[in-house]
Amino acid sequence: MDIPAQVLPWQQDIWQHWQQQKARQRLPHAILLTGIPGVGKRQLALAFAQALLCQQVQSDGQACGHCSQCHLVTHQQHPDLHWIQPEREGGGILIDAMRQLRQEVNQSAQQSGYRLFILAPAEALNTYAANALLKSLEEPGAATLFILISDQSARVLPTIKSRCQHWQVKTPAADMALAWLAKVKNWPPEQAKMALRLASGAPLQAVDCLDTDYQQHRQAFFNALDHLLKGFLAIQAAHTLQTWSLEANLQLYLSWLKDTLVYQMTQETNRLRHLDQVHLIQESAVLLTRLQIFKLYQLGIQLSRQVQNKTNPNKALLLETLWLQSAHLLKAENNQNSLVPGYLFLSH
Amino acid sequence: MKLSLQREHLLRPLTLVAGVVERRGSLPVLNNLLFEVSETSLKLTGSDLEVELQAEVTPLQVIKTGNVTVPAKKLLDICKSLPEQAELTLELEEQRLLIRSGRSRFTLTTLPAEDFPKVKDADFDSSFGLPQARLKYLIEHTAFAMAQQDVRYYLNGMFLELDGNTLRTVTTDGHRLALCAQPLDTQVQEERSGVIIPRKGVIELSRLLEETETPVTLALGRTHMRAQLNDYLFTSKLVDGKFPDYERVIPRNGQNVMQGERQALKQVFNRTAILSNEKYRGVRLILSSNHLQVLANNPEQEEAEEQVSVDYHGSALEICFNVSYLLDILNALDSEHVEIALSDSNSSALIQDAGGGAAQYVVMPMRLS
């Protein structure tokens, strides 16, 4: 876990609330922290955890960063701060982790202070693990705090949600996010703006959006799309995109459809995410009917769900399904309009 | 950090402290021992986060003070295999520990001392002393009845209670209960209070205690308990829960009292146990005037029957027990005669030394079918 503990500017209101709760000794025993990916939920959770453990808390409620407790936290050695995460990226949190957690919950804190359990992401808990967690979550002893972090709180069991106090990290306003980006990254304003757009406004995600790998992926995706729209083979598109993860592929796919829909309805380009691909989006907005867009979107969602449910899908197979079915959907629709196959997508 | 030591001074403390270290691998620094060298002493600390043991060793000479952590297992192996009466020099050189003894030379990797999660000298509410033998007696007479990995997590340990000038230990697994009390020389506090020491802590602590009158100082806090014995400082986490009200389950109305010789009964139960059901371990006790019949059978229809004369004037009674529970108790008691107080075949039995002793045991009977 290499995440810096920090309270970001747009999290100040939550931080203040928590400080007040702490001062009045009204802290809940479990917090569910939600928000879109890249708004700094883990950073905030860690900052608060460290502040609860710190021996010399500063006047703004933040940890001092140099007492013995802070040392243990920053060196990831603190015995009372437990990170619970999937063993591998994208995997589930299993019941064994919960059994171990219960042992820790049942015993007093090793450093005589707070006991903290940060679960991230909470939607990765499988059914058994979630049910095993309920008991611990229900009535932990004094000085215990669970922080559950979730990008998609809809997928967290309602029984777990009902035991937590719910806090949402809001996506910051564009100017606040841009100001922050300007501070941490030395980007030209135009570039920062585009990155933020691509990240749906999440500043930490924006930092990743400008790395070359993502840019390459995006380029490859739009090339493939261009080919598909021009009637080339879908299977080839699927093949070139295999280098990147399924999640990333589906995300791009869905964001392209969103842009297309937005453009079709508003005819405005300034709302688009893929600003540099305006041309292609305009083209697809002309080519696709509204029904087609929704059908394609449904397909994307359906496949995302398969990926999220940890059914361990075959990557090549799933990508081929995505592109072939997209091609098929387009073909079927256009066939109804009795168009000549082969020139399917150019004619409108 | 630089100091010299006699192998014999280091070996026993090192063995004990390294014994606490568990290789679970959650935190790499826990595979290490913390060395704290001051002008006059060397403190060794090992921890598995649940229990912590610190030993104090007197070095031959301290050349430079300092703190560091060193791999426990490797250091122990080195010390063990050095010749007797060897003299060691330990020196910290650029984050490596250099060990020299005679013509041998070892370099060990180290981790910074600040990374070691030592238990803070937490505020302990009450602290008192008693002879080691007395605490050992308390633990030995009750430890066997602790639950093991029970979902009622507060039973997986030993309840240590301060009550006026009495110190009491209570353990139970839900089927049987063991209770033992010993007097303290001074009254520690007014109100009754207790802590639950986790199973591992109990086992480690009893290993340190010896049959001597040398005192051990116990300190109880909100999150930890601590025992100071001579050169050792033992600290254990506590179970964060409420121990059940044990007094409610101790039967006071056992009018049918049987007294018998402990050794004789033990042998009888040992023999009948052979043919009891391997899973449930049930034996049937049939009591009549001055006579006890013990019966056991198993699913293969094999049977054992024993007759033994006892001192019994109560009404005729038939009752069934898990024989392992009875044997555990008879092994723990230490007087020649024991007594079992019963009321009927569905109620719990109270077992203790004849005429009452420091330890009392409650066993639930098995249902007769």
GROMACS .gro file of C-alpha atoms in nm, chain A residues 138-299:
model
  162
  138GLU     CA    1  -2.223  -0.490   1.452
  139GLU     CA    2  -2.080  -0.443   1.796
  140PRO     CA    3  -1.706  -0.392   1.810
  141GLY     CA    4  -1.550  -0.289   2.139
  142ALA     CA    5  -1.456   0.062   2.235
  143ALA     CA    6  -1.204   0.262   2.029
  144THR     CA    7  -1.260   0.070   1.708
  145LEU     CA    8  -1.326   0.218   1.366
  146PHE     CA    9  -1.403   0.044   1.040
  147ILE     CA   10  -1.362   0.248   0.723
  148LEU     CA   11  -1.519   0.082   0.421
  149ILE     CA   12  -1.424   0.235   0.090
  150SER     CA   13  -1.636   0.186  -0.217
  151ASP     CA   14  -1.649   0.313  -0.574
  152GLN     CA   15  -1.981   0.145  -0.636
  153SER     CA   16  -2.176   0.146  -0.313
  154ALA     CA   17  -2.477  -0.004  -0.490
  155ARG     CA   18  -2.291  -0.331  -0.496
  156VAL     CA   19  -2.228  -0.338  -0.119
  157LEU     CA   20  -2.470  -0.557   0.076
  158PRO     CA   21  -2.753  -0.354   0.231
  159THR     CA   22  -2.693  -0.525   0.565
  160ILE     CA   23  -2.342  -0.386   0.566
  161LYS     CA   24  -2.449  -0.041   0.452
  162SER     CA   25  -2.705  -0.015   0.728
  163ARG     CA   26  -2.435  -0.067   0.989
  164CYS     CA   27  -2.219   0.217   0.859
  165GLN     CA   28  -2.236   0.592   0.863
  166HIS     CA   29  -2.237   0.697   0.502
  167TRP     CA   30  -2.002   0.969   0.373
  168GLN     CA   31  -1.962   1.067   0.012
  169VAL     CA   32  -1.650   1.230  -0.125
  170LYS     CA   33  -1.795   1.459  -0.388
  171THR     CA   34  -1.627   1.510  -0.721
  172PRO     CA   35  -1.470   1.855  -0.693
  173ALA     CA   36  -1.575   2.147  -0.907
  174ALA     CA   37  -1.361   2.184  -1.218
  175ASP     CA   38  -1.177   2.497  -1.106
  176MET     CA   39  -1.085   2.345  -0.769
  177ALA     CA   40  -0.964   2.028  -0.937
  178LEU     CA   41  -0.766   2.226  -1.194
  179ALA     CA   42  -0.606   2.437  -0.925
  180TRP     CA   43  -0.497   2.123  -0.746
  181LEU     CA   44  -0.367   1.965  -1.066
  182ALA     CA   45  -0.172   2.280  -1.140
  183LYS     CA   46  -0.007   2.247  -0.799
  184VAL     CA   47   0.097   1.882  -0.830
  185LYS     CA   48   0.160   1.856  -1.204
  186ASN     CA   49   0.335   2.098  -1.424
  187TRP     CA   50   0.097   2.062  -1.715
  188PRO     CA   51  -0.019   2.321  -1.963
  189PRO     CA   52  -0.379   2.422  -1.871
  190GLU     CA   53  -0.527   2.271  -2.188
  191GLN     CA   54  -0.372   1.935  -2.114
  192ALA     CA   55  -0.489   1.941  -1.754
  193LYS     CA   56  -0.838   2.023  -1.867
  194MET     CA   57  -0.846   1.732  -2.104
  195ALA     CA   58  -0.709   1.492  -1.845
  196LEU     CA   59  -0.974   1.599  -1.600
  197ARG     CA   60  -1.242   1.555  -1.865
  198LEU     CA   61  -1.121   1.202  -1.935
  199ALA     CA   62  -1.127   1.120  -1.565
  200SER     CA   63  -1.488   1.242  -1.526
  201GLY     CA   64  -1.361   1.515  -1.300
  202ALA     CA   65  -1.169   1.297  -1.054
  203PRO     CA   66  -0.835   1.474  -1.004
  204LEU     CA   67  -0.629   1.173  -0.894
  205GLN     CA   68  -0.760   0.973  -1.183
  206ALA     CA   69  -0.669   1.260  -1.415
  207VAL     CA   70  -0.305   1.216  -1.319
  208ASP     CA   71  -0.322   0.861  -1.456
  209CYS     CA   72  -0.515   0.967  -1.766
  210LEU     CA   73  -0.222   1.141  -1.920
  211ASP     CA   74   0.022   0.858  -1.883
  212THR     CA   75   0.135   0.717  -2.212
  213ASP     CA   76  -0.012   0.372  -2.170
  214TYR     CA   77  -0.362   0.507  -2.131
  215GLN     CA   78  -0.314   0.741  -2.422
  216GLN     CA   79  -0.194   0.458  -2.639
  217HIS     CA   80  -0.491   0.250  -2.538
  218ARG     CA   81  -0.726   0.531  -2.623
  219GLN     CA   82  -0.564   0.581  -2.959
  220ALA     CA   83  -0.583   0.210  -3.036
  221PHE     CA   84  -0.945   0.201  -2.928
  222PHE     CA   85  -1.051   0.487  -3.149
  223ASN     CA   86  -0.857   0.346  -3.440
  224ALA     CA   87  -1.037   0.017  -3.396
  225LEU     CA   88  -1.366   0.199  -3.371
  226ASP     CA   89  -1.294   0.392  -3.683
  227HIS     CA   90  -1.230   0.066  -3.863
  228LEU     CA   91  -1.545  -0.092  -3.730
  229LEU     CA   92  -1.757   0.200  -3.836
  230LYS     CA   93  -1.604   0.180  -4.177
  231GLY     CA   94  -1.704  -0.185  -4.199
  232PHE     CA   95  -1.377  -0.361  -4.136
  233LEU     CA   96  -1.353  -0.686  -3.946
  234ALA     CA   97  -1.452  -0.663  -3.579
  235ILE     CA   98  -1.233  -0.955  -3.478
  236GLN     CA   99  -0.924  -0.758  -3.567
  237ALA     CA  100  -1.026  -0.474  -3.342
  238ALA     CA  101  -1.074  -0.716  -3.056
  239HIS     CA  102  -0.732  -0.857  -3.117
  240THR     CA  103  -0.539  -0.530  -3.109
  241LEU     CA  104  -0.708  -0.421  -2.786
  242GLN     CA  105  -0.613  -0.732  -2.593
  243THR     CA  106  -0.302  -0.566  -2.457
  244TRP     CA  107  -0.516  -0.372  -2.212
  245SER     CA  108  -0.742  -0.490  -1.932
  246LEU     CA  109  -1.107  -0.571  -1.981
  247GLU     CA  110  -1.215  -0.305  -1.734
  248ALA     CA  111  -1.023  -0.036  -1.917
  249ASN     CA  112  -1.159  -0.149  -2.252
  250LEU     CA  113  -1.517  -0.152  -2.135
  251GLN     CA  114  -1.477   0.183  -1.971
  252LEU     CA  115  -1.354   0.338  -2.293
  253TYR     CA  116  -1.631   0.170  -2.486
  254LEU     CA  117  -1.898   0.308  -2.255
  255SER     CA  118  -1.748   0.656  -2.247
  256TRP     CA  119  -1.744   0.664  -2.626
  257LEU     CA  120  -2.114   0.578  -2.635
  258LYS     CA  121  -2.191   0.842  -2.376
  259ASP     CA  122  -2.011   1.103  -2.579
  260THR     CA  123  -2.192   0.996  -2.891
  261LEU     CA  124  -2.527   1.020  -2.720
  262VAL     CA  125  -2.446   1.357  -2.569
  263TYR     CA  126  -2.343   1.493  -2.905
  264GLN     CA  127  -2.641   1.351  -3.083
  265MET     CA  128  -2.878   1.514  -2.837
  266THR     CA  129  -2.709   1.849  -2.789
  267GLN     CA  130  -2.492   1.897  -3.097
  268GLU     CA  131  -2.240   2.060  -2.862
  269THR     CA  132  -1.879   1.960  -2.849
  270ASN     CA  133  -1.780   2.125  -2.523
  271ARG     CA  134  -1.956   1.861  -2.317
  272LEU     CA  135  -1.759   1.575  -2.465
  273ARG     CA  136  -1.501   1.376  -2.278
  274HIS     CA  137  -1.289   1.269  -2.571
  275LEU     CA  138  -1.238   1.621  -2.695
  276ASP     CA  139  -0.955   1.522  -2.925
  277GLN     CA  140  -1.175   1.267  -3.099
  278VAL     CA  141  -1.458   1.506  -3.183
  279HIS     CA  142  -1.445   1.410  -3.545
  280LEU     CA  143  -1.500   1.042  -3.480
  281ILE     CA  144  -1.771   1.108  -3.228
  282GLN     CA  145  -1.954   1.333  -3.467
  283GLU     CA  146  -1.928   1.063  -3.725
  284SER     CA  147  -2.069   0.794  -3.498
  285ALA     CA  148  -2.345   1.028  -3.382
  286VAL     CA  149  -2.454   1.059  -3.740
  287LEU     CA  150  -2.417   0.693  -3.820
  288LEU     CA  151  -2.590   0.541  -3.519
  289THR     CA  152  -2.957   0.563  -3.434
  290ARG     CA  153  -3.059   0.633  -3.077
  291LEU     CA  154  -3.181   0.276  -3.038
  292GLN     CA  155  -2.850   0.141  -3.157
  293ILE     CA  156  -2.663   0.350  -2.904
  294PHE     CA  157  -2.877   0.219  -2.622
  295LYS     CA  158  -2.841  -0.139  -2.738
  296LEU     CA  159  -2.465  -0.106  -2.756
  297TYR     CA  160  -2.459   0.057  -2.417
  298GLN     CA  161  -2.660  -0.227  -2.273
  299LEU     CA  162  -2.413  -0.473  -2.416
   0.00000   0.00000   0.00000
